[in-house]
mmCIF file with all atom_site columns, C-alpha atoms in Angstrom:
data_model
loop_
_atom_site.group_PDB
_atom_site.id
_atom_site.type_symbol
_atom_site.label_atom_id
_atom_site.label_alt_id
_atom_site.label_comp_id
_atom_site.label_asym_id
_atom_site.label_entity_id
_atom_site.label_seq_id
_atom_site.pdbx_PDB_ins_code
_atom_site.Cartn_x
_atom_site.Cartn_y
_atom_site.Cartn_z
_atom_site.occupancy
_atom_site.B_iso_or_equiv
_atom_site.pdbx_formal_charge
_atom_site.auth_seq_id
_atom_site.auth_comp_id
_atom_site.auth_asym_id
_atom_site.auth_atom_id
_atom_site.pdbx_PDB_model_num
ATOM 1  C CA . UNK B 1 1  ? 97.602  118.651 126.829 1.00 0.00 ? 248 UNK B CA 1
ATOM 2  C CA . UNK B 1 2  ? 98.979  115.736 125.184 1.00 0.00 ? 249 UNK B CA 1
ATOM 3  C CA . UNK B 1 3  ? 102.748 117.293 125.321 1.00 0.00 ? 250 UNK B CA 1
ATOM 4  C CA . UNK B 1 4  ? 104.995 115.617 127.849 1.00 0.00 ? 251 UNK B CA 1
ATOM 5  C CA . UNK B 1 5  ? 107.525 118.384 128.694 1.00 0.00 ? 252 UNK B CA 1
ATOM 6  C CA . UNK B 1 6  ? 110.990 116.448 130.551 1.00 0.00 ? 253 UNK B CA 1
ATOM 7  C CA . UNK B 1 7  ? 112.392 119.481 132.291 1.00 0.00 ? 254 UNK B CA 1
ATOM 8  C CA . UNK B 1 8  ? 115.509 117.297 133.261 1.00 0.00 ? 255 UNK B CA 1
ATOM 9  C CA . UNK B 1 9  ? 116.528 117.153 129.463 1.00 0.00 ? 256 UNK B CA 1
ATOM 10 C CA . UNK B 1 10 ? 114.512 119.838 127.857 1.00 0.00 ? 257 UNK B CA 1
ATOM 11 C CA . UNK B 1 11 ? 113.116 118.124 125.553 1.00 0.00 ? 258 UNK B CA 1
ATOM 12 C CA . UNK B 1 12 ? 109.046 118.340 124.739 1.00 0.00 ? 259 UNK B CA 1
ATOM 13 C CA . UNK B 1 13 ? 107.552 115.058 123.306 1.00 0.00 ? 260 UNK B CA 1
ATOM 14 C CA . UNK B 1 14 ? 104.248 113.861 121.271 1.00 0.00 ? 261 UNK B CA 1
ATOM 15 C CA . UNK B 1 15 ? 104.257 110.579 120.744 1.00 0.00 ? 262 UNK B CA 1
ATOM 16 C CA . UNK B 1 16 ? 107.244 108.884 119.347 1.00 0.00 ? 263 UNK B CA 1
ATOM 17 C CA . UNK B 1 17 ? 108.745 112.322 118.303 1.00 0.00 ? 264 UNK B CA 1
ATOM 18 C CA . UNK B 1 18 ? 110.463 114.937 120.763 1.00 0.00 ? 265 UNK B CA 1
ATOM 19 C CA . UNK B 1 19 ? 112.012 118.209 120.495 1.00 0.00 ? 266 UNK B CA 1
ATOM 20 C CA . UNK B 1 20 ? 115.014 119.542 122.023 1.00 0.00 ? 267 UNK B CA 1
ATOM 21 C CA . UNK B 1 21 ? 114.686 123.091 123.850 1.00 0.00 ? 268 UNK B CA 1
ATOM 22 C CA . UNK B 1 22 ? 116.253 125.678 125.309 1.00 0.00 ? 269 UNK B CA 1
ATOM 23 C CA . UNK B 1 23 ? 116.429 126.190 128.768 1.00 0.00 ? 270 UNK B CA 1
ATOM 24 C CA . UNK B 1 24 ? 114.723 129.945 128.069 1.00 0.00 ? 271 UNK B CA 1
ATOM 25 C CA . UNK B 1 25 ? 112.253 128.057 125.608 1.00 0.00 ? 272 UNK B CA 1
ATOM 26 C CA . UNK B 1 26 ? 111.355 125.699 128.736 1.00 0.00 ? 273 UNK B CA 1
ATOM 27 C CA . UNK B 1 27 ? 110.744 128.414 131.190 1.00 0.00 ? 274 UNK B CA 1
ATOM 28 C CA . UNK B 1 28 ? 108.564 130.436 128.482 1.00 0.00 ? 275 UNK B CA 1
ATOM 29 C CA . UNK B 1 29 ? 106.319 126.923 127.978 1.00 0.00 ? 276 UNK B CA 1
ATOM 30 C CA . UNK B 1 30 ? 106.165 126.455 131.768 1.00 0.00 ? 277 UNK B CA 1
ATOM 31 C CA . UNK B 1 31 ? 105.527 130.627 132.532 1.00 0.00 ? 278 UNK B CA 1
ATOM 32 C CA . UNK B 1 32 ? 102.747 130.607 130.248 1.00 0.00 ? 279 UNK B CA 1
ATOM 33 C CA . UNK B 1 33 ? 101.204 127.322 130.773 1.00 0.00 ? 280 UNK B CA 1
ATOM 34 C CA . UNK B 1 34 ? 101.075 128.158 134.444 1.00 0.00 ? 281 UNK B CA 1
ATOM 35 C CA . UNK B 1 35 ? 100.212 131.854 133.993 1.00 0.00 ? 282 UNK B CA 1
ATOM 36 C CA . UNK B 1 36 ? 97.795  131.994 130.867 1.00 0.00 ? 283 UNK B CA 1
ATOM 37 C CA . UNK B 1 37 ? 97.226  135.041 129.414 1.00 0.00 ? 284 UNK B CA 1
ATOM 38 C CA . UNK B 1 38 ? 100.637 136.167 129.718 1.00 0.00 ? 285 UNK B CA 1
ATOM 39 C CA . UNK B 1 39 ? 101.396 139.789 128.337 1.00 0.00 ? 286 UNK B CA 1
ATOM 40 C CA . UNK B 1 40 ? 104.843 140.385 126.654 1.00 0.00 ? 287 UNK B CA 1
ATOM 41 C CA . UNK B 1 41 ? 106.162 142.394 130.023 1.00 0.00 ? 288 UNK B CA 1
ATOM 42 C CA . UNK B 1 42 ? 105.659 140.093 132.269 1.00 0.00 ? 289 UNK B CA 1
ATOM 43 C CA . UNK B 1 43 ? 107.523 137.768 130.395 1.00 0.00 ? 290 UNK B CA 1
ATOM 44 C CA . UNK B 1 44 ? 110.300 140.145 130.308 1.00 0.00 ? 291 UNK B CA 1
ATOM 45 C CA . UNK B 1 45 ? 110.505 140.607 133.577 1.00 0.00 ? 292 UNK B CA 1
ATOM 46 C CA . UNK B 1 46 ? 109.868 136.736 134.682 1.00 0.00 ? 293 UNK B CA 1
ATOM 47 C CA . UNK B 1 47 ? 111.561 135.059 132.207 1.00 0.00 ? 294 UNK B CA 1
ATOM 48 C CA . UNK B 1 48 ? 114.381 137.253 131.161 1.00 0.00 ? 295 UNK B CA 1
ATOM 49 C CA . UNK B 1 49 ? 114.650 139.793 134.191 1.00 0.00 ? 296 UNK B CA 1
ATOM 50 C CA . UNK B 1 50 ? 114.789 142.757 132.037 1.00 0.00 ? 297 UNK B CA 1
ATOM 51 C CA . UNK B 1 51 ? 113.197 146.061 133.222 1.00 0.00 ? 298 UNK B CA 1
ATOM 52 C CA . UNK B 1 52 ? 109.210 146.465 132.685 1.00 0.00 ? 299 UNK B CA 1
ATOM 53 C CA . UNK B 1 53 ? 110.062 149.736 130.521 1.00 0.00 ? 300 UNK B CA 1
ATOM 54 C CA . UNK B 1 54 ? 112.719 147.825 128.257 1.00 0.00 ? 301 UNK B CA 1
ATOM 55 C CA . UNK B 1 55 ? 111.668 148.112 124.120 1.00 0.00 ? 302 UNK B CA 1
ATOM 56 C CA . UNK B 1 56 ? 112.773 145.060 122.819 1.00 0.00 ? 303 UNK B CA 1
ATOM 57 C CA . UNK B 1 57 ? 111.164 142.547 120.625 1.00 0.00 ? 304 UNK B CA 1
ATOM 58 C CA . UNK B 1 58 ? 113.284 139.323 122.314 1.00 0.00 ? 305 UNK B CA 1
ATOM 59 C CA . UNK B 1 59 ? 110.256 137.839 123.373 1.00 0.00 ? 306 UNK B CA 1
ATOM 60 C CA . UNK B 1 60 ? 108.771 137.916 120.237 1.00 0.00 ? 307 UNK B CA 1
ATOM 61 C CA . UNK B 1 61 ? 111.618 136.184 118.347 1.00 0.00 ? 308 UNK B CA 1
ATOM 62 C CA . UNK B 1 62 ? 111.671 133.624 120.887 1.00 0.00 ? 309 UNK B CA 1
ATOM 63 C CA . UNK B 1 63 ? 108.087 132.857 120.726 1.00 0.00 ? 310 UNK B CA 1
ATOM 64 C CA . UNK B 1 64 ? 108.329 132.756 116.951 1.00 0.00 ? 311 UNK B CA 1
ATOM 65 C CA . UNK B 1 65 ? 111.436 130.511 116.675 1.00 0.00 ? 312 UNK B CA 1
ATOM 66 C CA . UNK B 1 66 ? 109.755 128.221 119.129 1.00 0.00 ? 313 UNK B CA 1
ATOM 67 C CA . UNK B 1 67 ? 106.646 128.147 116.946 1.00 0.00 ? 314 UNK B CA 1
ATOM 68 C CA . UNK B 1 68 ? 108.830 127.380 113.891 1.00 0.00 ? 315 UNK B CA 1
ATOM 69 C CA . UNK B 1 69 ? 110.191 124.338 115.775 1.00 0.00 ? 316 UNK B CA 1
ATOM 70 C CA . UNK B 1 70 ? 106.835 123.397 116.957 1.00 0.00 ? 317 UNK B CA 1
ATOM 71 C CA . UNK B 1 71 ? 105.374 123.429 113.235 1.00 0.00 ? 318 UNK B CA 1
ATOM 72 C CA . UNK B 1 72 ? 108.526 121.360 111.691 1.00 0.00 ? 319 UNK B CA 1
ATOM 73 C CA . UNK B 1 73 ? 108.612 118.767 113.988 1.00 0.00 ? 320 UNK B CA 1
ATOM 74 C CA . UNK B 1 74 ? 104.936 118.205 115.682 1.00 0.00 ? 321 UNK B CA 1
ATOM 75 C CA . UNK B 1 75 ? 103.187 119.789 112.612 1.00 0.00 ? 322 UNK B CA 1
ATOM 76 C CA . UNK B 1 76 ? 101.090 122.103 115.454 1.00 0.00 ? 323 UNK B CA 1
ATOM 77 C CA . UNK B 1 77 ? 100.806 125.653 114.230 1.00 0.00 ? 324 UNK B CA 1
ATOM 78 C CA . UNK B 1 78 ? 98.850  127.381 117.149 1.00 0.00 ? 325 UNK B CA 1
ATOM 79 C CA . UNK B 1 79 ? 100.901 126.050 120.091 1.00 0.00 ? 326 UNK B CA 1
ATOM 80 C CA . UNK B 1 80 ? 101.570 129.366 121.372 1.00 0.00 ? 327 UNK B CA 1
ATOM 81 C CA . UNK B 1 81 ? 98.504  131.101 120.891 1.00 0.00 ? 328 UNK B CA 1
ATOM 82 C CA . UNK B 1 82 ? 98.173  135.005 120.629 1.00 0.00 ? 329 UNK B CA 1
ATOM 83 C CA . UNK B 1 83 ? 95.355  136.642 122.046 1.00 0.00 ? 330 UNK B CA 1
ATOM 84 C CA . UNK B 1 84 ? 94.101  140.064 123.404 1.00 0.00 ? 331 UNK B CA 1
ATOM 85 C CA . UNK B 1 85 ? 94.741  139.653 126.290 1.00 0.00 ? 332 UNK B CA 1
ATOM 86 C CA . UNK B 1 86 ? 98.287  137.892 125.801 1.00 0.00 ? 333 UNK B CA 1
ATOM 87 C CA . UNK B 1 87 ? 100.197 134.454 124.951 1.00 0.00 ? 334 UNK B CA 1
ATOM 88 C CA . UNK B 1 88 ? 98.377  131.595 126.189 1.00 0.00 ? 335 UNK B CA 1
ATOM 89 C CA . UNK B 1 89 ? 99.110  127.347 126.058 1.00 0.00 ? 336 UNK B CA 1
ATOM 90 C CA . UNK B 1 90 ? 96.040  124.898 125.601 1.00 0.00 ? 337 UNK B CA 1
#
């Protein structure tokens, strides 16, 4: 939406503030934005290349940490938004 997402420095701006991100933060922002929808496997296996049958909660963390930054510096607390039918981007 209103984000402006520099993939050449990672950082993710809103107005006169930006945020500095990962390069695995920046591919899960793009995969889902993209994607929509976007169920905890397939981010696995896109964005980390781990195996579809891998138990692992890495995702989860990262999507949480990346809300946390969200929330501190934008003030948005539904960037990432959790849904049935998986992680989605407005």
């Amino acid at each position: 939406g209103e984000y402006i997402l520099d993939l050449n420095s990672r950082k993710i701006s809103l107005g006169d503030k930006s945020l500095n991100l990962t390069e695995r933060e920046t591919n899960l922002i793009i995969f889902i934005k993209d994607k929509k929808n976007v169920t905890v496997k397939e981010l696995q296996i896109k964005v980390w290349d781990y195996s579809a049958d891998l138990d692992t909660h890495t995702v989860e963390t990262h999507i949480y940490r990346l809300r946390k930054k969200m929330k501190e510096t934008f003030g948005n607390k539904s960037f990432i938004l959790n849904t049935k039918n998986g992680y989605s981007i407005d």
